[in-house]
Amino acid sequence: MQNISTYNFKNKKAIIRVDFNVPLNELFQITDETRIDAAIPTIKKVLSEGGSVVLMSHLGRPKGSAEEKYSLKHLLPSLSEKIGLQVKFAADCINEPAQQAADSLKVGEVLLLENLRFYNEETSGDASFAKKLADLADVYINDAFGTAHRAHASTAIIASYFPNDKMFGYVIENELEAVKKVIEKNERPFTAIMGGAKISDKILLIEKMLDKVDHLIIGGGMSYTFFKALGGEVGSSLVEEDKLNLAKTILELAKEKQVNLLLPTDSIIAPSFSNEVETQTAENTSIEKGWMGLDIGPHAIEDFSNVIKKSKTIMWNGPMGVFEMSNFENGTKKIAEAIAEATKAGAYSLIGGGDSAAAITKFGFTEKVSYISTGGGALLEFLEGKVLPGIKAIQD
Ligand code: AMP
């Protein structure tokens, strides 16, 4: 395994797996450029060291054949502007168009290949497809953390064709560093904040965190399954009936491991899942029939904020309520605020998972937390302690 900071790129062609899976509107304009921005330092590093760059990515979920709306050519204007030169485009990611364009690429130039997922061979991890991609360059850089948990042709299989010339880009390097700070080198007290809709999606992470943290805060939709398990009345709040025993087990495990597990004491409730109806505040043990909890209440905000502000390491995954609706955004916003305050006072804060990152951005705290992960599913699996194929392929 090589290192991007020390590798000699002079006269080398680097093929970089980036995550350009950005949202586009009906006019094919990019509505959130975060993922493109994230890839720029790696691209510029190769160029500044005298190399050239071939970029490959997926976009959307095409079904194994070309579809205009998923063409990566829609990204060319933005990408060219950000890199500061006219990026070239190959209308296929393999075969003649890609080979020819890669062969004629000069030092200092950048080529973007068409969507990898126009071929089923990408997601199936086909070795000969990976070899065709590998043949386009001298060096392989994986900088797509969001797909590092998949053993796809461009994220893992391709690495074996570059035994001595493979490395991570800065995006993945930073992700690895951030997770290390939280899981291995954490300063205490360490607080994990878990939210979002369901326990079932996050159970492995919750269990893993119980071995690591001093405080585990549970908010959002998933908290009502815990209250129901404890015998409370939660009205029509979101409950996973088949996870009641699991919730009890988590509560017992927390006790056993001496983790301070905090549930929200109160909620903002509404008669339906809507922003247009009246709201009330209620204790979480007694939400009346016909009402549902859609955000944490003022006491919960206070309890959670007090713990967060005293923490030295913070990991946040999942919103505290339905933050997409203005009537139920306050809990998530206040928790983001508490994390920002703790960070200012010297804590290390890692924000992971698409929704918490979206919330941090929505409320303007992007610059006030230590690190916002670019990978939802990949980050979860990595924090859970799983081996990610895209990481292993480079390290092996
Ligand atoms: P997840 O993808 O599991 O992190 O869940 C995020 C989603 O959970 C967001 O879209 C929130 O609107 C939703 N959510 C958070 N709290 C609640 C709640 N109390 N009831 C229903 N949905 C919620």
Coordinates of C-alpha atoms and ligand atoms in Angstrom, one line a residue:
M1 CA 0.0 0.0 0.0
Q2 CA 1.3 3.4 -0.9
N3 CA 0.5 6.9 0.5
I4 CA -0.9 9.7 -1.6
S5 CA 1.2 12.3 0.2
T6 CA 4.5 10.7 -0.6
Y7 CA 3.8 8.8 -3.9
N8 CA 5.7 10.1 -7.0
F9 CA 3.0 10.8 -9.6
K10 CA 5.3 12.3 -12.2
N11 CA 4.2 11.2 -15.7
K12 CA 1.8 8.7 -14.1
K13 CA -1.9 8.2 -15.0
A14 CA -4.0 7.8 -11.9
I15 CA -7.4 6.2 -12.0
I16 CA -9.4 7.5 -9.1
R17 CA -12.6 5.9 -7.9
V18 CA -14.6 9.0 -6.6
D19 CA -18.1 9.2 -5.2
F20 CA -19.9 11.5 -7.7
N21 CA -23.3 10.1 -6.8
V22 CA -24.8 13.7 -6.5
P23 CA -28.4 14.7 -6.5
L24 CA -29.6 16.2 -9.8
N25 CA -32.9 18.1 -10.5
E26 CA -35.1 17.7 -13.7
L27 CA -32.7 20.1 -15.6
F28 CA -29.8 17.8 -14.6
Q29 CA -28.4 20.6 -12.4
I30 CA -26.5 19.4 -9.3
T31 CA -28.5 20.4 -6.1
D32 CA -25.7 19.4 -3.6
E33 CA -22.1 19.5 -4.7
T34 CA -20.6 18.3 -1.4
R35 CA -19.3 15.1 -2.9
I36 CA -17.6 16.8 -5.8
D37 CA -16.0 19.3 -3.4
A38 CA -14.7 16.4 -1.3
A39 CA -12.8 14.8 -4.2
I40 CA -11.0 17.9 -5.4
P41 CA -7.9 17.8 -3.0
T42 CA -7.1 14.3 -4.2
I43 CA -7.4 15.2 -7.9
K44 CA -5.3 18.4 -7.5
K45 CA -2.6 16.5 -5.6
V46 CA -2.0 14.1 -8.5
L47 CA -2.0 17.0 -11.0
S48 CA 0.3 19.2 -9.0
E49 CA 2.8 16.3 -8.8
G50 CA 3.0 16.0 -12.6
G51 CA 0.5 13.3 -13.2
S52 CA -2.8 13.0 -15.0
V53 CA -6.2 11.8 -13.8
V54 CA -8.9 9.4 -14.9
L55 CA -12.1 9.7 -12.8
M56 CA -14.6 6.9 -12.4
S57 CA -17.9 6.9 -10.4
H58 CA -21.4 5.7 -10.3
L59 CA -24.4 8.0 -10.4
G60 CA -27.9 7.0 -9.4
R61 CA -29.3 3.5 -9.9
P62 CA -29.3 2.7 -13.6
K63 CA -30.2 -0.9 -14.4
G64 CA -27.0 -2.1 -16.1
S65 CA -27.5 0.0 -19.3
A66 CA -27.0 3.6 -20.4
E67 CA -29.7 6.1 -19.4
E68 CA -29.4 9.8 -20.2
K69 CA -30.5 11.0 -16.8
Y70 CA -27.7 9.1 -15.1
S71 CA -24.9 10.3 -17.4
L72 CA -21.9 11.7 -15.6
K73 CA -21.5 14.3 -18.4
H74 CA -24.0 16.4 -16.5
L75 CA -21.2 17.0 -13.9
L76 CA -18.7 18.3 -16.4
P77 CA -19.3 22.1 -16.1
S78 CA -19.2 22.1 -12.3
L79 CA -16.2 19.7 -12.2
S80 CA -14.2 21.7 -14.8
E81 CA -14.9 24.9 -12.8
K82 CA -13.8 23.4 -9.5
I83 CA -10.6 21.9 -10.9
G84 CA -9.8 25.0 -13.0
L85 CA -9.5 23.2 -16.4
Q86 CA -11.7 21.7 -19.1
V87 CA -12.3 18.1 -18.0
K88 CA -12.5 15.6 -20.9
F89 CA -15.2 13.0 -21.1
A90 CA -15.4 9.5 -22.4
A91 CA -18.9 8.3 -23.4
D92 CA -18.2 4.8 -22.0
C93 CA -16.2 3.7 -19.0
I94 CA -14.5 0.8 -20.9
N95 CA -13.9 -0.1 -24.6
E96 CA -12.7 2.1 -27.4
P97 CA -14.0 5.5 -26.1
A98 CA -12.4 5.1 -22.7
Q99 CA -9.1 3.5 -24.0
Q100 CA -8.6 6.2 -26.7
A101 CA -9.3 9.0 -24.3
A102 CA -7.0 7.6 -21.6
D103 CA -4.2 6.9 -24.1
S104 CA -4.2 10.4 -25.4
L105 CA -4.4 12.0 -21.9
K106 CA -1.5 14.4 -21.3
V107 CA 0.2 15.3 -18.1
G108 CA -2.0 17.8 -16.2
E109 CA -5.2 16.7 -17.9
V110 CA -8.3 15.1 -16.4
L111 CA -10.7 12.6 -18.0
L112 CA -14.1 11.6 -16.6
L113 CA -15.5 8.2 -17.6
E114 CA -19.2 7.5 -18.1
N115 CA -21.2 6.0 -15.3
L116 CA -19.7 2.6 -14.1
R117 CA -23.2 1.2 -13.3
F118 CA -24.2 1.3 -17.0
Y119 CA -22.6 -2.2 -16.7
N120 CA -23.9 -4.8 -14.3
E121 CA -20.3 -6.0 -14.1
E122 CA -19.6 -3.1 -11.8
T123 CA -21.8 -4.1 -9.0
S124 CA -21.3 -7.9 -9.5
G125 CA -17.5 -7.3 -9.1
D126 CA -16.6 -8.8 -12.4
A127 CA -12.8 -9.3 -12.7
S128 CA -12.5 -8.8 -16.5
F129 CA -14.5 -5.6 -16.2
A130 CA -12.2 -4.4 -13.4
K131 CA -9.1 -5.4 -15.6
K132 CA -10.4 -3.2 -18.4
L133 CA -10.7 -0.2 -16.0
A134 CA -7.2 -1.0 -14.6
D135 CA -5.7 -1.0 -18.1
L136 CA -6.6 2.7 -18.4
A137 CA -4.0 3.8 -15.8
D138 CA -0.7 3.2 -13.9
V139 CA -1.9 3.9 -10.4
Y140 CA -5.2 3.2 -8.5
I141 CA -6.6 5.6 -5.9
N142 CA -9.8 4.7 -4.0
D143 CA -11.4 7.9 -2.7
A144 CA -15.1 6.8 -2.6
F145 CA -15.8 6.1 1.1
G146 CA -19.6 6.0 0.4
T147 CA -19.1 2.7 -1.5
A148 CA -16.2 1.3 0.4
H149 CA -18.6 -1.3 2.0
R150 CA -19.3 -2.8 -1.4
A151 CA -17.1 -5.3 -3.2
H152 CA -17.6 -3.7 -6.6
A153 CA -15.3 -3.9 -9.6
S154 CA -14.1 -0.3 -9.2
T155 CA -14.1 -0.2 -5.4
A156 CA -12.3 -3.4 -4.5
I157 CA -11.6 -5.9 -7.3
I158 CA -9.6 -3.5 -9.4
A159 CA -7.0 -3.0 -6.6
S160 CA -5.4 -6.4 -7.3
Y161 CA -4.2 -5.2 -10.7
F162 CA -2.1 -2.5 -8.9
P163 CA -0.2 -4.6 -6.3
N164 CA 2.5 -1.9 -5.8
D165 CA 0.6 1.2 -6.9
K166 CA -2.6 1.5 -4.9
M167 CA -3.6 3.9 -2.2
F168 CA -6.4 5.8 -0.5
G169 CA -7.3 9.4 -1.5
Y170 CA -7.7 12.1 1.0
V171 CA -11.5 11.5 1.5
I172 CA -10.9 7.9 2.7
E173 CA -7.8 8.9 4.7
N174 CA -9.7 11.5 6.6
E175 CA -12.6 9.1 7.2
L176 CA -10.3 6.5 8.6
E177 CA -8.6 9.1 10.8
A178 CA -11.9 10.4 12.1
V179 CA -13.2 6.9 13.0
K180 CA -9.9 6.1 14.7
K181 CA -10.2 9.2 16.9
V182 CA -13.6 8.1 18.0
I183 CA -13.2 4.4 18.4
E184 CA -9.6 4.0 19.4
K185 CA -8.2 7.2 20.7
N186 CA -11.2 8.7 22.3
E187 CA -11.0 11.1 25.2
R188 CA -13.6 10.6 27.9
P189 CA -16.4 11.2 28.6
F190 CA -17.4 9.6 25.3
T191 CA -21.1 10.2 24.3
A192 CA -22.9 8.5 21.4
I193 CA -26.2 10.0 20.2
M194 CA -28.4 7.8 18.2
G195 CA -31.6 8.8 16.5
G196 CA -33.6 8.3 13.4
A197 CA -36.6 6.1 12.6
K198 CA -35.7 2.6 13.5
I199 CA -33.7 0.5 16.0
S200 CA -33.5 -2.3 13.5
D201 CA -31.2 -0.4 11.2
K202 CA -28.8 0.6 14.0
I203 CA -28.9 -2.3 16.4
L204 CA -25.3 -3.5 15.7
L205 CA -24.0 0.0 16.1
I206 CA -25.9 0.5 19.4
E207 CA -24.4 -2.8 20.7
K208 CA -20.9 -1.9 19.6
M209 CA -21.2 1.6 21.2
L210 CA -22.3 0.0 24.6
D211 CA -18.7 -1.4 24.8
K212 CA -17.1 2.0 24.1
V213 CA -19.1 4.9 25.5
D214 CA -19.9 6.5 28.9
H215 CA -23.2 7.9 27.8
L216 CA -25.6 6.6 25.1
I217 CA -28.4 9.1 24.2
I218 CA -31.3 7.6 22.3
G219 CA -33.8 10.0 20.6
G220 CA -35.9 10.1 17.5
G221 CA -38.5 7.6 16.4
M222 CA -36.5 4.7 17.8
S223 CA -37.0 5.9 21.4
Y224 CA -40.7 5.0 21.4
T225 CA -40.0 1.3 21.1
F226 CA -38.0 1.6 24.3
F227 CA -40.8 3.3 26.1
K228 CA -43.3 0.7 24.9
A229 CA -40.9 -2.0 26.1
L230 CA -40.8 -0.4 29.5
G231 CA -44.6 -0.6 29.6
G232 CA -45.3 3.1 28.7
E233 CA -48.2 4.4 26.6
V234 CA -46.8 5.9 23.4
G235 CA -50.1 6.5 21.4
S236 CA -49.5 6.1 17.7
S237 CA -45.8 6.9 17.8
L238 CA -43.5 4.8 15.7
V239 CA -43.0 1.5 17.4
E240 CA -41.3 -1.7 16.1
E241 CA -43.4 -4.3 17.8
D242 CA -41.0 -7.1 17.0
K243 CA -38.1 -5.2 18.6
L244 CA -39.6 -4.8 22.1
N245 CA -37.5 -7.6 23.6
L246 CA -34.4 -6.3 21.8
A247 CA -35.0 -2.9 23.4
K248 CA -35.2 -4.5 26.8
T249 CA -32.0 -6.4 26.2
I250 CA -30.3 -3.1 25.3
L251 CA -31.5 -1.5 28.5
E252 CA -30.2 -4.4 30.5
L253 CA -26.9 -4.5 28.7
A254 CA -26.4 -0.8 29.3
K255 CA -26.8 -1.4 33.0
E256 CA -24.5 -4.3 33.0
K257 CA -21.8 -2.3 31.2
Q258 CA -22.4 0.7 33.4
V259 CA -23.3 2.9 30.4
N260 CA -25.5 5.9 31.2
L261 CA -28.4 5.3 28.7
L262 CA -30.6 8.4 28.3
L263 CA -34.0 8.3 26.8
P264 CA -36.0 11.5 26.1
T265 CA -38.3 12.2 29.0
D266 CA -40.8 14.2 26.9
S267 CA -41.9 14.7 23.3
I268 CA -43.5 17.2 21.0
I269 CA -46.6 15.3 19.9
A270 CA -49.2 15.8 17.1
P271 CA -52.4 14.0 16.0
S272 CA -50.9 13.1 12.6
F273 CA -47.6 13.0 10.7
S274 CA -48.0 16.5 9.4
N275 CA -46.6 20.0 9.8
E276 CA -50.1 21.5 9.5
V277 CA -51.7 20.2 12.8
E278 CA -51.6 21.4 16.4
T279 CA -48.8 20.2 18.6
Q280 CA -48.5 19.6 22.4
T281 CA -45.8 18.6 24.8
A282 CA -46.2 15.3 26.6
E283 CA -44.3 13.0 29.0
N284 CA -43.0 10.0 27.0
T285 CA -44.6 7.5 29.4
S286 CA -48.1 8.7 28.7
I287 CA -48.8 9.8 25.1
E288 CA -52.5 9.6 24.6
K289 CA -54.2 7.5 22.0
G290 CA -54.4 9.3 18.7
W291 CA -51.2 11.3 19.3
M292 CA -47.7 10.6 18.1
G293 CA -44.3 11.8 19.2
L294 CA -42.5 13.6 16.4
D295 CA -39.7 15.4 18.2
I296 CA -38.0 15.3 21.6
G297 CA -39.4 17.8 24.2
P298 CA -37.8 20.6 26.2
H299 CA -36.8 18.5 29.2
A300 CA -35.2 15.9 26.9
I301 CA -33.3 18.7 25.1
E302 CA -32.0 20.0 28.5
D303 CA -31.0 16.5 29.7
F304 CA -29.2 15.6 26.5
S305 CA -27.5 19.0 26.1
N306 CA -26.1 18.8 29.6
V307 CA -24.4 15.5 28.9
I308 CA -23.2 16.5 25.5
K309 CA -21.7 19.7 26.7
K310 CA -19.6 17.9 29.2
S311 CA -18.3 15.3 26.7
K312 CA -14.9 15.1 25.1
T313 CA -15.7 12.7 22.3
I314 CA -19.1 12.7 20.5
M315 CA -20.5 10.5 17.8
W316 CA -23.9 11.5 16.4
N317 CA -26.0 9.3 14.1
G318 CA -29.6 10.1 13.3
P319 CA -32.0 13.0 13.9
M320 CA -33.9 13.5 17.2
G321 CA -37.2 14.1 15.4
V322 CA -38.8 14.7 12.0
F323 CA -36.5 17.6 11.4
E324 CA -37.6 17.9 7.8
M325 CA -40.8 19.6 9.1
S326 CA -40.4 22.9 10.9
N327 CA -42.6 22.0 13.8
F328 CA -40.4 19.1 14.7
E329 CA -36.9 20.4 13.9
N330 CA -36.2 22.0 17.3
G331 CA -34.8 18.9 19.1
T332 CA -32.4 18.1 16.3
K333 CA -31.3 21.7 16.0
K334 CA -30.7 22.1 19.8
I335 CA -28.7 18.9 19.9
A336 CA -26.6 20.1 16.9
E337 CA -26.1 23.3 18.9
A338 CA -24.9 21.5 22.0
I339 CA -22.5 19.4 19.9
A340 CA -21.1 22.7 18.3
E341 CA -20.7 24.1 21.8
A342 CA -18.9 21.0 23.1
T343 CA -16.6 21.1 20.0
K344 CA -15.8 24.7 20.7
A345 CA -14.8 23.7 24.2
G346 CA -12.4 21.1 22.8
A347 CA -14.4 18.0 22.2
Y348 CA -14.0 15.8 19.1
S349 CA -17.3 15.4 17.2
L350 CA -18.0 13.0 14.4
I351 CA -21.3 13.4 12.6
G352 CA -22.3 10.3 10.6
G353 CA -25.2 9.1 8.6
G354 CA -26.9 11.0 5.8
D355 CA -29.7 12.5 7.9
S356 CA -27.5 13.9 10.7
A357 CA -25.2 15.4 8.2
A358 CA -28.2 16.9 6.3
A359 CA -29.4 18.3 9.6
I360 CA -26.0 19.8 10.5
T361 CA -25.9 21.5 7.1
K362 CA -29.6 22.7 7.3
F363 CA -29.0 24.4 10.7
G364 CA -25.6 25.9 9.6
F365 CA -23.3 24.0 11.9
T366 CA -21.0 22.5 9.2
E367 CA -18.0 24.5 10.3
K368 CA -18.7 24.0 14.0
V369 CA -18.2 20.2 14.3
S370 CA -15.0 18.3 14.0
Y371 CA -15.9 15.9 11.1
I372 CA -18.9 15.2 8.9
S373 CA -18.7 11.7 7.3
T374 CA -19.4 11.4 3.6
G375 CA -20.6 7.8 3.9
G376 CA -23.9 6.7 5.4
G377 CA -24.0 2.9 5.2
A378 CA -20.2 2.6 4.9
L379 CA -19.6 4.6 8.1
L380 CA -22.2 2.5 10.0
E381 CA -20.5 -0.7 9.0
F382 CA -17.1 0.7 9.7
L383 CA -18.1 1.9 13.2
E384 CA -19.7 -1.5 13.8
G385 CA -16.2 -3.0 13.3
K386 CA -16.9 -4.7 10.0
V387 CA -14.1 -5.1 7.4
L388 CA -15.0 -2.9 4.4
P389 CA -13.9 -4.6 1.0
G390 CA -12.8 -1.2 -0.4
I391 CA -10.5 -0.6 2.5
K392 CA -9.2 -4.1 2.7
A393 CA -8.4 -4.2 -1.0
I394 CA -6.0 -1.3 -0.6
Q395 CA -4.4 -2.5 2.7
D396 CA -3.9 -6.1 1.6
Ligands
AMP1 P1 -32.7 7.1 9.8 O1 -32.6 7.0 8.3 O2 -33.0 5.8 10.5 O3 -31.6 7.9 10.4 O4 -34.0 8.0 10.1 C1 -34.1 9.3 9.7 C2 -35.6 9.6 9.6 O5 -36.2 9.4 10.9 C3 -35.8 11.1 9.3 O6 -36.3 11.2 8.0 C4 -36.8 11.6 10.4 O7 -37.8 12.3 9.9 C5 -37.3 10.3 11.0 N1 -37.7 10.4 12.3 C6 -37.1 10.9 13.4 N2 -37.8 11.0 14.5 C7 -39.0 10.4 14.2 C8 -40.2 10.2 14.9 N3 -40.3 10.5 16.2 N4 -41.3 9.7 14.2 C9 -41.1 9.3 12.9 N5 -40.0 9.5 12.2 C10 -39.0 10.1 12.8

